[in-house]
Tab-separated table of C-alpha atoms and ligand atoms in Angstrom:
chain	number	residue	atom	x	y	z
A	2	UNK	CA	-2.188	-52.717	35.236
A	3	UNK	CA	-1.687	-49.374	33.609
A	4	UNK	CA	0.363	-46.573	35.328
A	5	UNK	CA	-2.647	-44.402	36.318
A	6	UNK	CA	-4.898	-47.502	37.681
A	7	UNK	CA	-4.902	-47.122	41.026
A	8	UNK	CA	-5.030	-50.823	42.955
A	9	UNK	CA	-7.951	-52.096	44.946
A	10	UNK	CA	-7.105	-50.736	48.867
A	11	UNK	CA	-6.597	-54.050	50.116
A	12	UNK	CA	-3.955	-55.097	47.327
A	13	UNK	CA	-0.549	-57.073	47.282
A	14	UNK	CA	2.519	-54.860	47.436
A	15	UNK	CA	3.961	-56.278	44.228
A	16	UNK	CA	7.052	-53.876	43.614
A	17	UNK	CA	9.421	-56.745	44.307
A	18	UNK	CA	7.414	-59.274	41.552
A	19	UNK	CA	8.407	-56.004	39.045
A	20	UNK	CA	10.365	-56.548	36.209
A	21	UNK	CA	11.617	-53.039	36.286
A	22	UNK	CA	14.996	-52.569	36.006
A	23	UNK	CA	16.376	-52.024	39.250
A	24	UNK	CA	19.436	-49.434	37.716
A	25	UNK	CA	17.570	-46.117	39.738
A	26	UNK	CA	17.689	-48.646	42.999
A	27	UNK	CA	21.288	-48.535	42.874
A	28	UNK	CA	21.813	-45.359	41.109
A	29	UNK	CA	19.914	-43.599	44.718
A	30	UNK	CA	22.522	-45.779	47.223
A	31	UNK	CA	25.776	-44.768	45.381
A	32	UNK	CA	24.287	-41.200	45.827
A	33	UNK	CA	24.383	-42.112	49.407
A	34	UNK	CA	27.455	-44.506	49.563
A	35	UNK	CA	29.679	-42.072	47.208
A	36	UNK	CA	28.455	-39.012	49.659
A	37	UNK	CA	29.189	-40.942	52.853
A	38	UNK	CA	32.944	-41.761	51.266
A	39	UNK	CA	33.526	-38.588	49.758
A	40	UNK	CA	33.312	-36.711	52.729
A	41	UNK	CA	35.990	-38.630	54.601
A	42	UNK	CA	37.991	-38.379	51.295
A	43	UNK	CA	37.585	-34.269	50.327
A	44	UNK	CA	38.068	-33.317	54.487
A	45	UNK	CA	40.908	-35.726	54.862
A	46	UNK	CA	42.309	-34.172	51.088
A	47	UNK	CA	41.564	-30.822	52.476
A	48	UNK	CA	42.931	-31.409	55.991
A	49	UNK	CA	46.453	-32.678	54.602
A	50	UNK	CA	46.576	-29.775	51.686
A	51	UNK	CA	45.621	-26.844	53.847
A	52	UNK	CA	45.986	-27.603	57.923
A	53	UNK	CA	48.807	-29.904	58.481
A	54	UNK	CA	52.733	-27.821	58.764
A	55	UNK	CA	52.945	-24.935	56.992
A	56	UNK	CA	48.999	-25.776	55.366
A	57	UNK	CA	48.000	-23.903	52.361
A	58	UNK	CA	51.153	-21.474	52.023
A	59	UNK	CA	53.487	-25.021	51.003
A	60	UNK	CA	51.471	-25.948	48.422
A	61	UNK	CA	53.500	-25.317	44.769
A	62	UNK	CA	54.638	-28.036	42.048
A	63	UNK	CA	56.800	-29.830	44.483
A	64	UNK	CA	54.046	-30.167	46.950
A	65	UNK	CA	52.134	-32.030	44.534
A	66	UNK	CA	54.866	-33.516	42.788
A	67	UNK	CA	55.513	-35.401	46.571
A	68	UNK	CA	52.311	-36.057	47.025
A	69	UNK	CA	51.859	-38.211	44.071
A	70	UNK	CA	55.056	-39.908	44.653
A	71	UNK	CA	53.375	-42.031	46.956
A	72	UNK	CA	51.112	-44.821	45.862
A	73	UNK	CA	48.498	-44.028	49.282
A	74	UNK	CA	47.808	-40.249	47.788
A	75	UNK	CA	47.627	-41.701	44.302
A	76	UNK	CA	45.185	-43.846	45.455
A	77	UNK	CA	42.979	-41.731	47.936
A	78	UNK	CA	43.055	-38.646	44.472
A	79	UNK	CA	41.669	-41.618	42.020
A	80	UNK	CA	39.206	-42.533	44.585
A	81	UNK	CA	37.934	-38.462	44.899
A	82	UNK	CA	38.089	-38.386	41.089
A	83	UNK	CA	35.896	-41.251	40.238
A	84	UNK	CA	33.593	-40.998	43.039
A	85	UNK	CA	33.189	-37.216	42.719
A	86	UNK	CA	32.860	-37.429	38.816
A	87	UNK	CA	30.146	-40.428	39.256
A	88	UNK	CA	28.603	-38.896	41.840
A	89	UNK	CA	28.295	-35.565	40.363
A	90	UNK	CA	27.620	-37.226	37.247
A	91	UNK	CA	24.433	-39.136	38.391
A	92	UNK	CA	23.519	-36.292	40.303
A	93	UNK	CA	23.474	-34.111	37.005
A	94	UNK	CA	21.806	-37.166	35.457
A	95	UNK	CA	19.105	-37.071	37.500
A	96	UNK	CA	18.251	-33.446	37.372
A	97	UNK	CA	18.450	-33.726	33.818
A	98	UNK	CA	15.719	-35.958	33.358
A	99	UNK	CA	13.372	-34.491	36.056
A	100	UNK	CA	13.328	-30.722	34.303
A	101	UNK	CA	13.707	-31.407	30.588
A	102	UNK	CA	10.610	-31.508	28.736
A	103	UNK	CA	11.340	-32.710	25.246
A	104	UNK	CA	12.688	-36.500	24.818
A	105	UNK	CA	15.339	-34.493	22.412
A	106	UNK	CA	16.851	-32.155	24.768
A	107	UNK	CA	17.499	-34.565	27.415
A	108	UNK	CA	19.443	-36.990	25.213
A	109	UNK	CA	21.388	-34.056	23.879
A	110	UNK	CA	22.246	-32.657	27.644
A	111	UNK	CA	22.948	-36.285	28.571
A	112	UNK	CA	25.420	-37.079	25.763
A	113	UNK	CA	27.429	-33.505	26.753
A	114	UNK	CA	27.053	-34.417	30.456
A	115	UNK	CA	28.777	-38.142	30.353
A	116	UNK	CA	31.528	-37.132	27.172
A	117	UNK	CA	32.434	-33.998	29.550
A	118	UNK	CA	32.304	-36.834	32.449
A	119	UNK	CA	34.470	-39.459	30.503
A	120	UNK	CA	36.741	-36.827	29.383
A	121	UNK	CA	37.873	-35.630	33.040
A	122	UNK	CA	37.490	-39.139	34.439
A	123	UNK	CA	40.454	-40.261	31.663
A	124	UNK	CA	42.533	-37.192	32.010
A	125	UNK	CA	42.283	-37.064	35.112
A	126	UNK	CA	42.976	-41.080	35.650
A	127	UNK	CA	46.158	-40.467	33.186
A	128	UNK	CA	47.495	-37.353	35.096
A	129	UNK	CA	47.381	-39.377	38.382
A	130	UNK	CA	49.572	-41.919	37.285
A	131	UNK	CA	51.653	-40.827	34.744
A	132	UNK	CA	53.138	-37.751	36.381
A	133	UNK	CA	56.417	-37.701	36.181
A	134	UNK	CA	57.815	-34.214	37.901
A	135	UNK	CA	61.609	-34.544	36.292
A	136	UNK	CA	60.726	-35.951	32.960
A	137	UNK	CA	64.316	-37.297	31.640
A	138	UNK	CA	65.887	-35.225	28.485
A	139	UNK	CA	63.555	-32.573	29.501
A	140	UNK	CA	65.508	-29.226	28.504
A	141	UNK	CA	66.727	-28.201	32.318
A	142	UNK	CA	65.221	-24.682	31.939
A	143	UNK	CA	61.548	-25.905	32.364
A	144	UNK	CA	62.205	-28.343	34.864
A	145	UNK	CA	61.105	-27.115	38.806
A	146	UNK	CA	64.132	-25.979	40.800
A	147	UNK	CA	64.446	-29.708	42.690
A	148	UNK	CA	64.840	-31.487	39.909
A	149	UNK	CA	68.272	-29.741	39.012
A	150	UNK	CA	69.296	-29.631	42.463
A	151	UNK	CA	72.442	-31.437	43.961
B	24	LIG	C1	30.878	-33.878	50.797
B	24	LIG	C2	30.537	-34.854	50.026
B	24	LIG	C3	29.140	-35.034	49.429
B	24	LIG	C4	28.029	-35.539	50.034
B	24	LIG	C5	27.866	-36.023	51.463
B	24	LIG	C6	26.975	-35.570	49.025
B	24	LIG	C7	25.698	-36.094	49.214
B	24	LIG	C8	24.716	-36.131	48.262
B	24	LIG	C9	23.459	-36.858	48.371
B	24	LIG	C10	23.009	-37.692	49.562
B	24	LIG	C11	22.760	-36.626	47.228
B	24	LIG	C12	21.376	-37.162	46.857
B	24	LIG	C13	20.312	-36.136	47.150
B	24	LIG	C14	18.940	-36.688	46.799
B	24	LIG	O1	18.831	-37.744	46.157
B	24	LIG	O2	17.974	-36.053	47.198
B	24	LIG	C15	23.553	-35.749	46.400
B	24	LIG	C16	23.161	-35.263	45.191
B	24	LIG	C17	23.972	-34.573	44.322
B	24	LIG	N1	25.323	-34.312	44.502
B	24	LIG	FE1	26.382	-34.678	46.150
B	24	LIG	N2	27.457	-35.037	47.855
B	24	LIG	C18	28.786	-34.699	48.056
B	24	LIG	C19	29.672	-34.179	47.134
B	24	LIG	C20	29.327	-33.821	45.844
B	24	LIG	C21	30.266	-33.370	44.824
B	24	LIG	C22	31.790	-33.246	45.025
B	24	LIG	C23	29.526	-33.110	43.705
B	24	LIG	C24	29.993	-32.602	42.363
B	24	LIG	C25	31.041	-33.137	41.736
B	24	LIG	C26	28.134	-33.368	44.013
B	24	LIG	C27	27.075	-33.209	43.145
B	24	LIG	C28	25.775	-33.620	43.383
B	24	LIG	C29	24.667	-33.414	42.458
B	24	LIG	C30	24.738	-32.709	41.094
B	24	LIG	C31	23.550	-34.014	43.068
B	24	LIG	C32	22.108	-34.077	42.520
B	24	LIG	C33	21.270	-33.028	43.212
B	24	LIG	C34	19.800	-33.205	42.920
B	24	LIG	O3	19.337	-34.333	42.629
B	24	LIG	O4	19.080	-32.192	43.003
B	24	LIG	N3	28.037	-33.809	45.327
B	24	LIG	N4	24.749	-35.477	47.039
Protein backbone atom coordinates (compact mmCIF):
# COMPACT_ATOMS: atom_id res chain seq x y z
CA UNK A 1 0.00 0.00 0.00
CA UNK A 2 1.32 3.37 -1.00
CA UNK A 3 1.74 6.22 1.58
CA UNK A 4 -1.28 8.29 0.41
CA UNK A 5 -3.80 5.11 0.09
CA UNK A 6 -5.92 5.47 2.68
CA UNK A 7 -7.14 1.76 4.15
CA UNK A 8 -10.62 0.38 3.87
CA UNK A 9 -12.48 1.74 7.42
CA UNK A 10 -12.78 -1.56 8.76
CA UNK A 11 -8.94 -2.50 8.29
CA UNK A 12 -6.22 -4.36 10.44
CA UNK A 13 -4.01 -2.05 12.46
CA UNK A 14 -0.82 -3.40 10.91
CA UNK A 15 1.89 -0.90 12.35
CA UNK A 16 3.37 -3.69 14.43
CA UNK A 17 3.63 -6.27 11.07
CA UNK A 18 5.89 -2.95 9.70
CA UNK A 19 9.21 -3.42 8.75
CA UNK A 20 10.03 0.13 9.55
CA UNK A 21 12.81 0.72 11.46
CA UNK A 22 11.81 1.29 14.83
CA UNK A 23 15.08 3.99 15.53
CA UNK A 24 12.26 7.23 15.87
CA UNK A 25 10.36 4.69 18.51
CA UNK A 26 13.22 4.92 20.69
CA UNK A 27 14.65 8.12 19.60
CA UNK A 28 10.85 9.80 21.16
CA UNK A 29 11.35 7.69 24.79
CA UNK A 30 15.00 8.82 25.40
CA UNK A 31 13.46 12.34 24.74
CA UNK A 32 11.30 11.41 27.59
CA UNK A 33 13.65 9.12 29.70
CA UNK A 34 16.79 11.64 29.24
CA UNK A 35 14.20 14.64 30.31
CA UNK A 36 12.81 12.72 33.28
CA UNK A 37 16.74 12.03 34.44
CA UNK A 38 18.06 15.23 33.59
CA UNK A 39 15.96 17.09 35.72
CA UNK A 40 16.90 15.25 38.90
CA UNK A 41 20.53 15.58 37.60
CA UNK A 42 20.71 19.68 36.52
CA UNK A 43 18.43 20.63 40.03
CA UNK A 44 20.46 18.31 42.16
CA UNK A 45 23.89 19.93 40.09
CA UNK A 46 22.33 23.25 40.64
CA UNK A 47 21.19 22.69 44.24
CA UNK A 48 24.83 21.54 45.41
CA UNK A 49 26.68 24.46 43.18
CA UNK A 50 24.49 27.35 44.20
CA UNK A 51 22.22 26.58 47.60
CA UNK A 52 24.12 24.37 49.86
CA UNK A 53 26.92 26.58 52.52
CA UNK A 54 28.12 29.48 51.23
CA UNK A 55 26.11 28.52 47.49
CA UNK A 56 27.19 30.38 44.50
CA UNK A 57 29.77 32.91 46.19
CA UNK A 58 32.33 29.45 46.94
CA UNK A 59 32.42 28.47 43.68
CA UNK A 60 36.29 29.19 42.12
CA UNK A 61 38.97 26.52 40.78
CA UNK A 62 39.15 24.79 44.06
CA UNK A 63 35.47 24.34 44.24
CA UNK A 64 35.57 22.43 41.19
CA UNK A 65 38.83 21.05 41.59
CA UNK A 66 37.00 19.16 44.96
CA UNK A 67 34.25 18.40 43.30
CA UNK A 68 35.83 16.25 40.76
CA UNK A 69 37.99 14.65 43.26
CA UNK A 70 35.29 12.47 44.02
CA UNK A 71 34.31 9.61 41.79
CA UNK A 72 30.10 10.30 42.77
CA UNK A 73 30.41 14.06 41.12
CA UNK A 74 32.51 12.62 38.33
CA UNK A 75 29.95 10.39 37.71
CA UNK A 76 26.62 12.41 38.20
CA UNK A 77 28.78 15.52 35.52
CA UNK A 78 29.34 12.52 32.79
CA UNK A 79 25.84 11.51 33.24
CA UNK A 80 24.54 15.53 32.61
CA UNK A 81 27.06 15.63 29.75
CA UNK A 82 25.99 12.70 27.75
CA UNK A 83 22.43 12.86 28.46
CA UNK A 84 22.21 16.63 27.90
CA UNK A 85 24.43 16.43 24.67
CA UNK A 86 22.13 13.34 23.34
CA UNK A 87 19.26 14.80 24.35
CA UNK A 88 19.86 18.13 22.95
CA UNK A 89 21.35 16.46 20.14
CA UNK A 90 18.22 14.44 19.04
CA UNK A 91 16.22 17.24 19.90
CA UNK A 92 18.21 19.44 17.28
CA UNK A 93 17.98 16.34 15.07
CA UNK A 94 14.60 16.33 14.95
CA UNK A 95 13.91 19.93 14.25
CA UNK A 96 16.32 19.67 11.63
CA UNK A 97 14.56 17.35 9.58
CA UNK A 98 11.00 18.73 10.16
CA UNK A 99 11.96 22.50 8.71
CA UNK A 100 14.62 21.85 6.09
CA UNK A 101 13.40 21.66 2.70
CA UNK A 102 16.21 20.50 0.47
CA UNK A 103 17.63 16.76 1.06
CA UNK A 104 21.15 18.86 0.84
CA UNK A 105 20.76 21.24 3.58
CA UNK A 106 19.66 18.84 6.08
CA UNK A 107 22.63 16.49 5.64
CA UNK A 108 24.89 19.49 5.79
CA UNK A 109 23.13 20.90 9.22
CA UNK A 110 23.20 17.29 10.45
CA UNK A 111 26.91 16.60 9.85
CA UNK A 112 27.73 20.23 11.82
CA UNK A 113 25.13 19.29 14.47
CA UNK A 114 26.64 15.62 15.54
CA UNK A 115 30.75 16.74 14.80
CA UNK A 116 29.85 19.89 17.16
CA UNK A 117 28.00 17.03 19.37
CA UNK A 118 30.99 14.49 19.28
CA UNK A 119 33.38 17.21 19.80
CA UNK A 120 31.91 18.42 23.33
CA UNK A 121 30.83 14.89 24.23
CA UNK A 122 34.91 13.89 23.98
CA UNK A 123 36.21 17.02 25.51
CA UNK A 124 34.05 17.12 27.75
CA UNK A 125 34.36 13.13 28.67
CA UNK A 126 38.37 13.86 28.77
CA UNK A 127 38.10 17.01 31.04
CA UNK A 128 36.00 14.96 33.54
CA UNK A 129 38.46 12.50 34.12
CA UNK A 130 41.65 13.68 33.45
CA UNK A 131 41.67 16.79 35.61
CA UNK A 132 44.34 16.95 37.52
CA UNK A 133 44.23 20.47 39.68
CA UNK A 134 48.19 20.28 40.84
CA UNK A 135 49.66 18.86 37.72
CA UNK A 136 53.31 17.64 38.99
CA UNK A 137 56.46 19.78 37.51
CA UNK A 138 53.94 22.35 36.77
CA UNK A 139 55.98 25.76 37.18
CA UNK A 140 54.48 26.81 40.89
CA UNK A 141 53.46 30.28 39.58
CA UNK A 142 50.38 28.93 37.61
CA UNK A 143 49.38 26.50 40.00
CA UNK A 144 46.00 27.67 42.34
CA UNK A 145 47.05 28.90 45.78
CA UNK A 146 46.20 25.17 47.50
CA UNK A 147 48.32 23.42 45.63
CA UNK A 148 51.49 25.29 47.08
CA UNK A 149 50.10 25.41 50.39
CA UNK A 150 51.64 23.70 53.57
C1 LIG B 1 15.21 19.85 32.64
C2 LIG B 1 15.46 18.86 31.84
C3 LIG B 1 14.76 18.64 30.50
C4 LIG B 1 13.54 18.09 30.27
C5 LIG B 1 12.52 17.60 31.29
C6 LIG B 1 13.36 18.03 28.83
C7 LIG B 1 12.27 17.47 28.17
C8 LIG B 1 12.11 17.40 26.82
C9 LIG B 1 11.09 16.63 26.12
C10 LIG B 1 10.01 15.78 26.77
C11 LIG B 1 11.26 16.85 24.79
C12 LIG B 1 10.44 16.27 23.63
C13 LIG B 1 9.40 17.26 23.17
C14 LIG B 1 8.58 16.66 22.04
O1 LIG B 1 8.93 15.61 21.49
O2 LIG B 1 7.56 17.26 21.73
C15 LIG B 1 12.37 17.75 24.63
C16 LIG B 1 12.82 18.23 23.44
C17 LIG B 1 13.98 18.96 23.27
N1 LIG B 1 14.90 19.26 24.26
FE1 LIG B 1 14.69 18.92 26.21
N2 LIG B 1 14.46 18.59 28.22
C18 LIG B 1 15.35 18.97 29.21
C19 LIG B 1 16.60 19.52 29.04
C20 LIG B 1 17.14 19.88 27.82
C21 LIG B 1 18.50 20.36 27.62
C22 LIG B 1 19.55 20.54 28.73
C23 LIG B 1 18.63 20.61 26.28
C24 LIG B 1 19.82 21.14 25.52
C25 LIG B 1 21.05 20.64 25.71
C26 LIG B 1 17.36 20.30 25.64
C27 LIG B 1 17.09 20.43 24.29
C28 LIG B 1 15.94 19.97 23.66
C29 LIG B 1 15.66 20.15 22.24
C30 LIG B 1 16.56 20.86 21.22
C31 LIG B 1 14.43 19.51 22.02
C32 LIG B 1 13.66 19.40 20.69
C33 LIG B 1 12.54 20.42 20.67
C34 LIG B 1 11.60 20.19 19.52
O3 LIG B 1 11.45 19.05 19.02
O4 LIG B 1 10.96 21.18 19.11
N3 LIG B 1 16.47 19.85 26.60
N4 LIG B 1 12.89 18.06 25.88
Amino acid sequence: MSASTIPAPRTAYTRSKSSRSQFELFAWLFMRISGILLVVLIFGHLFVNLWVGDGVNAIDFGFVAGKWASPFWQIWDLLMLWLAMLHGTNGLRTIIQDYTEKKGTSVALQVVLYTASAIVIVLGTLVIFTFEPCPAGADPALLASFCTAG
